[in-house]
Tab-separated table of C-alpha atoms and ligand atoms in Angstrom:
chain	number	residue	atom	x	y	z
Y	229	MET	CA	-19.906	-104.793	-171.444
Y	230	ILE	CA	-19.756	-105.878	-168.001
Y	231	ARG	CA	-22.373	-108.163	-166.516
Y	232	ILE	CA	-23.934	-106.868	-163.240
Y	233	GLY	CA	-25.718	-109.034	-160.637
Y	234	LEU	CA	-27.766	-106.853	-157.948
Y	235	LEU	CA	-28.771	-108.502	-154.848
Y	236	GLY	CA	-31.465	-106.299	-152.725
Y	237	SER	CA	-32.139	-104.826	-156.097
Y	238	ARG	CA	-35.876	-103.494	-154.947
Y	239	GLY	CA	-34.211	-101.645	-151.685
Y	240	ARG	CA	-33.227	-98.032	-151.772
Y	241	MET	CA	-29.964	-98.648	-152.813
Y	242	GLY	CA	-30.819	-101.368	-155.290
Y	243	SER	CA	-33.198	-99.058	-156.955
Y	244	LEU	CA	-31.034	-96.248	-157.257
Y	245	ILE	CA	-28.194	-98.524	-158.925
Y	246	THR	CA	-30.680	-99.808	-161.359
Y	247	LYS	CA	-31.532	-96.465	-162.467
Y	248	LEU	CA	-27.918	-95.419	-162.867
Y	249	LEU	CA	-26.907	-98.665	-164.770
Y	250	ASP	CA	-29.916	-97.839	-167.256
Y	251	SER	CA	-28.724	-94.306	-167.606
Y	252	GLU	CA	-25.254	-93.200	-166.941
Y	253	TYR	CA	-23.485	-96.318	-167.017
Y	254	SER	CA	-25.497	-98.031	-170.105
Y	255	GLU	CA	-22.448	-97.902	-172.338
Y	256	GLN	CA	-20.135	-99.649	-170.216
Y	257	ALA	CA	-22.457	-102.274	-167.937
Y	258	ILE	CA	-25.836	-104.178	-168.122
Y	259	LEU	CA	-27.904	-105.286	-165.197
Y	260	ALA	CA	-27.790	-109.051	-166.321
Y	261	ALA	CA	-29.351	-110.102	-163.266
Y	262	SER	CA	-31.685	-108.600	-160.284
Y	263	VAL	CA	-32.302	-110.381	-156.953
Y	264	ASP	CA	-34.477	-109.541	-154.088
Y	265	ARG	CA	-36.854	-111.756	-151.514
Y	266	GLY	CA	-38.129	-114.485	-153.273
Y	267	ASP	CA	-35.653	-114.710	-156.332
Y	268	PRO	CA	-32.983	-117.422	-156.747
Y	269	ALA	CA	-29.597	-116.329	-155.684
Y	270	THR	CA	-28.067	-118.682	-158.556
Y	271	ASP	CA	-29.500	-116.134	-161.251
Y	272	LEU	CA	-26.365	-113.713	-160.112
Y	273	LEU	CA	-23.850	-116.263	-160.638
Y	274	ASN	CA	-23.790	-115.968	-164.551
Y	275	THR	CA	-22.238	-112.185	-164.149
Y	276	ASP	CA	-19.141	-110.637	-164.216
Y	277	VAL	CA	-19.687	-108.944	-160.834
Y	278	VAL	CA	-22.384	-108.925	-157.877
Y	279	ILE	CA	-23.158	-105.785	-156.218
Y	280	ASP	CA	-24.992	-106.346	-152.784
Y	281	PHE	CA	-26.969	-103.913	-150.923
Y	282	SER	CA	-29.411	-106.351	-148.970
Y	283	GLY	CA	-28.999	-107.740	-145.552
Y	284	PRO	CA	-26.464	-109.930	-143.809
Y	285	GLY	CA	-28.631	-113.068	-144.380
Y	286	ALA	CA	-28.989	-112.426	-148.141
Y	287	LEU	CA	-25.206	-112.185	-148.144
Y	288	SER	CA	-24.635	-115.475	-146.583
Y	289	SER	CA	-26.941	-117.176	-149.065
Y	290	LEU	CA	-25.119	-115.767	-152.226
Y	291	LEU	CA	-21.954	-117.098	-150.525
Y	292	LYS	CA	-23.093	-120.586	-149.877
Y	293	THR	CA	-24.564	-120.631	-153.779
Y	294	LEU	CA	-21.103	-119.109	-154.578
Y	295	GLU	CA	-19.188	-121.969	-152.956
Y	296	SER	CA	-20.545	-124.870	-155.260
Y	297	SER	CA	-20.402	-122.877	-158.197
Y	298	PRO	CA	-18.091	-123.576	-161.041
Y	299	HIS	CA	-18.064	-119.831	-162.027
Y	300	SER	CA	-17.393	-116.969	-159.607
Y	301	PRO	CA	-18.454	-113.451	-160.169
Y	302	ALA	CA	-16.452	-111.004	-158.276
Y	303	ILE	CA	-18.490	-109.823	-155.417
Y	304	LEU	CA	-18.692	-106.242	-153.953
Y	305	THR	CA	-20.947	-105.896	-150.724
Y	306	GLY	CA	-22.158	-102.582	-149.017
Y	307	THR	CA	-24.230	-104.613	-146.863
Y	308	THR	CA	-23.473	-103.416	-142.980
Y	309	GLY	CA	-24.401	-104.975	-139.692
Y	310	LEU	CA	-22.218	-108.227	-140.816
Y	311	THR	CA	-21.289	-110.742	-137.893
Y	312	LYS	CA	-17.805	-111.969	-137.271
Y	313	GLN	CA	-19.113	-115.390	-139.133
Y	314	GLN	CA	-20.235	-113.589	-142.308
Y	315	LEU	CA	-16.699	-111.670	-142.480
Y	316	ASN	CA	-15.257	-114.859	-142.269
Y	317	GLU	CA	-17.430	-116.241	-145.069
Y	318	LEU	CA	-16.158	-113.349	-147.287
Y	319	GLU	CA	-12.742	-114.260	-146.273
Y	320	THR	CA	-13.384	-117.653	-147.631
Y	321	ALA	CA	-15.017	-116.436	-150.808
Y	322	SER	CA	-12.134	-114.406	-151.409
Y	323	ALA	CA	-9.754	-117.482	-152.025
Y	324	LYS	CA	-12.008	-118.016	-155.315
Y	325	THR	CA	-12.750	-114.734	-156.372
Y	326	LEU	CA	-12.078	-110.905	-155.885
Y	327	VAL	CA	-14.245	-109.551	-152.875
Y	328	LEU	CA	-14.427	-106.036	-151.610
Y	329	ALA	CA	-16.717	-104.921	-148.711
Y	330	SER	CA	-17.191	-101.442	-147.652
Y	331	ALA	CA	-19.467	-99.879	-145.419
Y	332	ASN	CA	-19.103	-96.966	-147.394
Y	333	PHE	CA	-18.454	-96.171	-150.766
Y	334	SER	CA	-17.836	-92.724	-150.776
Y	335	VAL	CA	-14.114	-91.170	-151.415
Y	336	GLY	CA	-14.747	-88.776	-148.597
Y	337	VAL	CA	-15.098	-91.284	-146.127
Y	338	THR	CA	-12.292	-93.552	-147.357
Y	339	ALA	CA	-9.795	-90.382	-147.495
Y	340	LEU	CA	-11.207	-89.725	-143.646
Y	341	ILE	CA	-10.199	-93.610	-142.676
Y	342	HIS	CA	-6.920	-93.015	-144.303
Y	343	LEU	CA	-6.296	-89.757	-142.321
Y	344	LEU	CA	-7.707	-90.859	-139.252
Y	345	ARG	CA	-4.961	-94.006	-139.519
Y	346	GLN	CA	-2.115	-91.514	-139.581
Y	347	PHE	CA	-2.831	-89.175	-136.726
Y	348	SER	CA	-5.015	-90.799	-134.335
Y	349	PRO	CA	-1.992	-92.924	-132.664
Y	350	THR	CA	-0.485	-89.443	-131.700
Y	351	LEU	CA	-3.711	-87.951	-130.424
Y	352	LEU	CA	-4.504	-90.870	-128.622
Y	353	GLN	CA	-0.863	-90.941	-127.094
Y	354	LEU	CA	-1.504	-87.221	-125.918
Y	355	GLY	CA	-4.409	-88.242	-124.417
Y	356	TYR	CA	-7.255	-86.961	-126.565
Y	357	THR	CA	-10.537	-88.972	-126.072
Y	358	PRO	CA	-12.189	-90.041	-129.438
Y	359	VAL	CA	-15.934	-89.960	-130.142
Y	360	VAL	CA	-17.774	-90.718	-133.116
Y	361	THR	CA	-21.107	-89.999	-133.651
Y	362	GLU	CA	-23.520	-90.728	-136.459
Y	363	THR	CA	-26.947	-89.818	-137.947
Y	364	HIS	CA	-29.005	-91.686	-140.426
Y	365	HIS	CA	-32.306	-92.094	-141.387
Y	366	ARG	CA	-34.923	-93.585	-139.117
Y	367	HIS	CA	-35.148	-96.947	-141.493
Y	368	LYS	CA	-31.699	-97.858	-140.903
Y	369	LYS	CA	-31.480	-101.331	-139.327
Y	370	ASP	CA	-28.018	-101.426	-137.681
Y	371	ALA	CA	-26.316	-99.314	-135.262
Y	372	PRO	CA	-23.866	-98.017	-134.937
Y	373	SER	CA	-23.326	-97.570	-138.667
Y	374	GLY	CA	-20.692	-99.848	-140.492
Y	375	THR	CA	-19.188	-96.521	-141.405
Y	376	ALA	CA	-18.587	-95.535	-137.456
Y	377	LEU	CA	-17.385	-98.912	-136.960
Y	378	ALA	CA	-14.712	-98.764	-139.745
Y	379	LEU	CA	-13.884	-95.150	-138.409
Y	380	CYS	CA	-13.295	-96.604	-134.642
Y	381	ARG	CA	-11.114	-99.220	-136.200
Y	382	ALA	CA	-9.123	-96.759	-137.779
Y	383	ILE	CA	-8.594	-94.576	-134.612
Y	384	ALA	CA	-7.905	-97.583	-132.415
Y	385	THR	CA	-6.772	-100.803	-134.272
Y	386	ASP	CA	-6.144	-102.594	-131.131
Y	387	GLN	CA	-9.259	-101.309	-129.247
Y	388	PRO	CA	-12.087	-100.289	-131.444
Y	389	ASP	CA	-14.689	-101.163	-128.992
Y	390	LYS	CA	-13.220	-98.432	-126.688
Y	391	VAL	CA	-14.264	-95.765	-128.943
Y	392	GLN	CA	-17.451	-94.002	-127.733
Y	393	THR	CA	-19.853	-94.076	-130.277
Y	394	HIS	CA	-23.355	-92.014	-130.590
Y	395	SER	CA	-26.081	-93.156	-132.983
Y	396	ILE	CA	-29.103	-90.940	-133.964
Y	397	ARG	CA	-31.732	-91.988	-136.164
Y	398	ALA	CA	-34.110	-89.502	-137.327
Y	399	GLY	CA	-35.865	-88.125	-140.401
Y	400	GLU	CA	-34.404	-88.876	-143.941
Y	401	ILE	CA	-30.996	-88.211	-143.229
Y	402	VAL	CA	-28.709	-90.081	-145.848
Y	403	GLY	CA	-25.403	-90.305	-143.601
Y	404	ASP	CA	-23.491	-88.091	-141.497
Y	405	HIS	CA	-20.685	-89.094	-139.704
Y	406	GLU	CA	-18.450	-86.838	-137.080
Y	407	VAL	CA	-15.215	-87.797	-135.527
Y	408	ALA	CA	-14.189	-85.429	-132.568
Y	409	PHE	CA	-10.866	-85.627	-130.374
Y	410	PHE	CA	-11.684	-83.809	-127.130
Y	411	GLY	CA	-8.201	-82.730	-125.692
Y	412	PRO	CA	-7.454	-81.048	-122.539
Y	413	ALA	CA	-7.778	-77.494	-124.082
Y	414	ASP	CA	-8.746	-77.959	-127.690
Y	415	THR	CA	-11.220	-80.354	-129.861
Y	416	LEU	CA	-10.573	-81.400	-133.303
Y	417	THR	CA	-13.883	-82.212	-135.120
Y	418	ILE	CA	-13.951	-83.743	-138.804
Y	419	THR	CA	-17.416	-84.442	-140.072
Y	420	HIS	CA	-18.347	-86.224	-143.367
Y	421	HIS	CA	-21.719	-85.261	-144.698
Y	422	ALA	CA	-23.514	-87.744	-147.586
Y	423	MET	CA	-26.019	-85.184	-149.299
Y	424	ASP	CA	-27.131	-87.655	-151.665
Y	425	ARG	CA	-27.427	-91.618	-151.378
Y	426	SER	CA	-26.038	-91.546	-155.316
Y	427	ILE	CA	-22.671	-90.969	-153.778
Y	428	PHE	CA	-22.514	-94.407	-152.561
Y	429	ALA	CA	-24.284	-95.977	-155.635
Y	430	ARG	CA	-22.108	-94.177	-158.095
Y	431	GLY	CA	-19.314	-95.304	-155.720
Y	432	ALA	CA	-20.199	-99.082	-155.605
Y	433	ILE	CA	-20.608	-99.301	-159.415
Y	434	ASP	CA	-17.302	-97.418	-160.120
Y	435	VAL	CA	-15.613	-99.781	-157.692
Y	436	ALA	CA	-17.744	-102.901	-159.208
Y	437	LEU	CA	-16.629	-102.014	-162.648
Y	438	TRP	CA	-12.978	-102.096	-161.528
Y	439	LEU	CA	-13.343	-105.410	-159.747
Y	440	ALA	CA	-15.090	-106.982	-163.111
Y	441	LYS	CA	-12.307	-105.537	-165.320
Y	442	ARG	CA	-9.451	-106.763	-163.016
Y	443	ARG	CA	-10.944	-110.195	-163.008
Y	444	LYS	CA	-11.270	-110.215	-166.681
Y	445	ALA	CA	-7.561	-109.335	-167.205
Y	446	ALA	CA	-6.436	-111.469	-164.822
Y	447	PRO	CA	-9.184	-114.407	-164.263
Y	448	ASN	CA	-7.375	-116.126	-161.647
Y	449	GLU	CA	-6.721	-113.307	-159.557
Y	450	THR	CA	-8.496	-113.747	-155.936
Y	451	GLY	CA	-8.478	-111.991	-152.634
Y	452	LEU	CA	-9.737	-109.196	-150.182
Y	453	MET	CA	-9.600	-105.661	-151.910
Y	454	THR	CA	-10.243	-102.400	-150.110
Y	455	MET	CA	-11.480	-99.215	-150.926
Y	456	GLU	CA	-7.999	-97.887	-150.658
Y	457	SER	CA	-6.693	-100.392	-153.180
Y	458	TYR	CA	-9.069	-98.900	-155.532
Y	459	LEU	CA	-8.082	-95.454	-155.027
Y	460	ASN	CA	-4.500	-96.264	-155.219
Y	461	SER	CA	-5.192	-97.684	-158.782
Y	462	ILE	CA	-6.753	-94.508	-160.318
E	133	NAD	P1	-33.395	-101.458	-147.975
E	133	NAD	O1	-33.868	-101.744	-146.894
E	133	NAD	O2	-34.150	-100.254	-148.452
E	133	NAD	O3	-33.054	-102.416	-149.126
E	133	NAD	C1	-32.730	-103.726	-148.837
E	133	NAD	C2	-33.334	-104.745	-149.719
E	133	NAD	O4	-32.424	-106.087	-149.722
E	133	NAD	C3	-34.802	-104.704	-150.010
E	133	NAD	O5	-35.378	-104.631	-151.232
E	133	NAD	C4	-34.929	-106.535	-149.279
E	133	NAD	O6	-36.213	-107.014	-149.880
E	133	NAD	C5	-33.804	-107.039	-149.803
E	133	NAD	N1	-33.493	-108.137	-149.308
E	133	NAD	C6	-33.372	-108.299	-147.895
E	133	NAD	N2	-33.262	-109.753	-147.552
E	133	NAD	C7	-33.086	-110.150	-148.438
E	133	NAD	C8	-32.928	-111.513	-148.671
E	133	NAD	N3	-32.640	-112.603	-147.752
E	133	NAD	N4	-32.698	-111.984	-150.107
E	133	NAD	C9	-32.808	-111.131	-151.202
E	133	NAD	N5	-33.210	-109.900	-150.845
E	133	NAD	C10	-33.160	-109.263	-149.514
E	133	NAD	O7	-31.991	-100.895	-147.465
E	133	NAD	P2	-31.048	-100.041	-148.233
E	133	NAD	O8	-30.961	-98.676	-147.658
E	133	NAD	O9	-30.915	-100.303	-149.489
E	133	NAD	O10	-29.507	-100.706	-147.615
E	133	NAD	C11	-29.085	-101.950	-147.893
E	133	NAD	C12	-27.797	-102.312	-147.159
E	133	NAD	O11	-26.778	-101.395	-147.573
E	133	NAD	C13	-27.846	-102.245	-145.481
E	133	NAD	O12	-27.012	-102.782	-144.969
E	133	NAD	C14	-27.269	-100.427	-145.235
E	133	NAD	O13	-26.576	-100.280	-144.078
E	133	NAD	C15	-26.257	-100.543	-146.591
E	133	NAD	N6	-25.678	-99.274	-147.162
E	133	NAD	C16	-24.230	-99.360	-147.346
E	133	NAD	C17	-23.731	-98.021	-147.811
E	133	NAD	C18	-22.507	-98.207	-148.424
E	133	NAD	O14	-21.814	-97.306	-148.823
E	133	NAD	N7	-21.687	-99.204	-148.113
E	133	NAD	C19	-24.679	-97.045	-148.396
E	133	NAD	C20	-26.038	-97.108	-148.085
E	133	NAD	C21	-26.795	-98.427	-147.399
């Protein structure tokens, strides 16, 4: 059994992950620690892997707690809106354990990023203008979404800030991303539509189990992993 720690356990994603661990995943994993506002992050340390869907500040506190801990669970974070400093903190933590940060745990978006890396350089060279449009529920705190930023990095590695982005916050939309390339006489449009938040929750649990098993098999393995490295392993 893999022991899972959950940070942000009372949120939309945290609640869904709790339900899934109790049902579909009950034979593979147990929820060993649930942490939300007001709970000590130290409860998370005695686990095999921590799944984080909270906020950037909470992730920073967890990583600080981890620094002085003799035991290091693997860390998987889906929290978006991370600053450069928080990304650096994740990199520091990856010297001690396996760390995977992804703004999107759906296979569809991982495939889209892969495709964009392949064909964007040619389209940009031919003068196409890329535009990323994302739509999310009105409660979402960050804009553009972490996924939109990852798409921009896949389109233009050197200058992701130069890619136009548009954010719509409305209703209860789970998450839609559209990438369009506008050329002189044609437009290419690719869309990813998440129909249900469980796509991210299941993806996060699957990747967390993979990280934990990897760490059990090779306890000294450390480093920053990616969704692509996960997909390549299956
Ligand atoms: P939410 O607001 O519903 O839940 C966040 C939870 O974190 C809340 O229960 C809150 O109390 C808790 N929290 C916040 N600060 C905390 C702190 N300092 N200590 C402990 N707990 C704290 O949000 P959500 O919709 O569940 O999303 C959470 C994060 O995950 C957001 O950054 C969101 O953009 C991201 N997200 C990522 C993916 C993905 O696939 N990577 C999918 C959906 C959401």
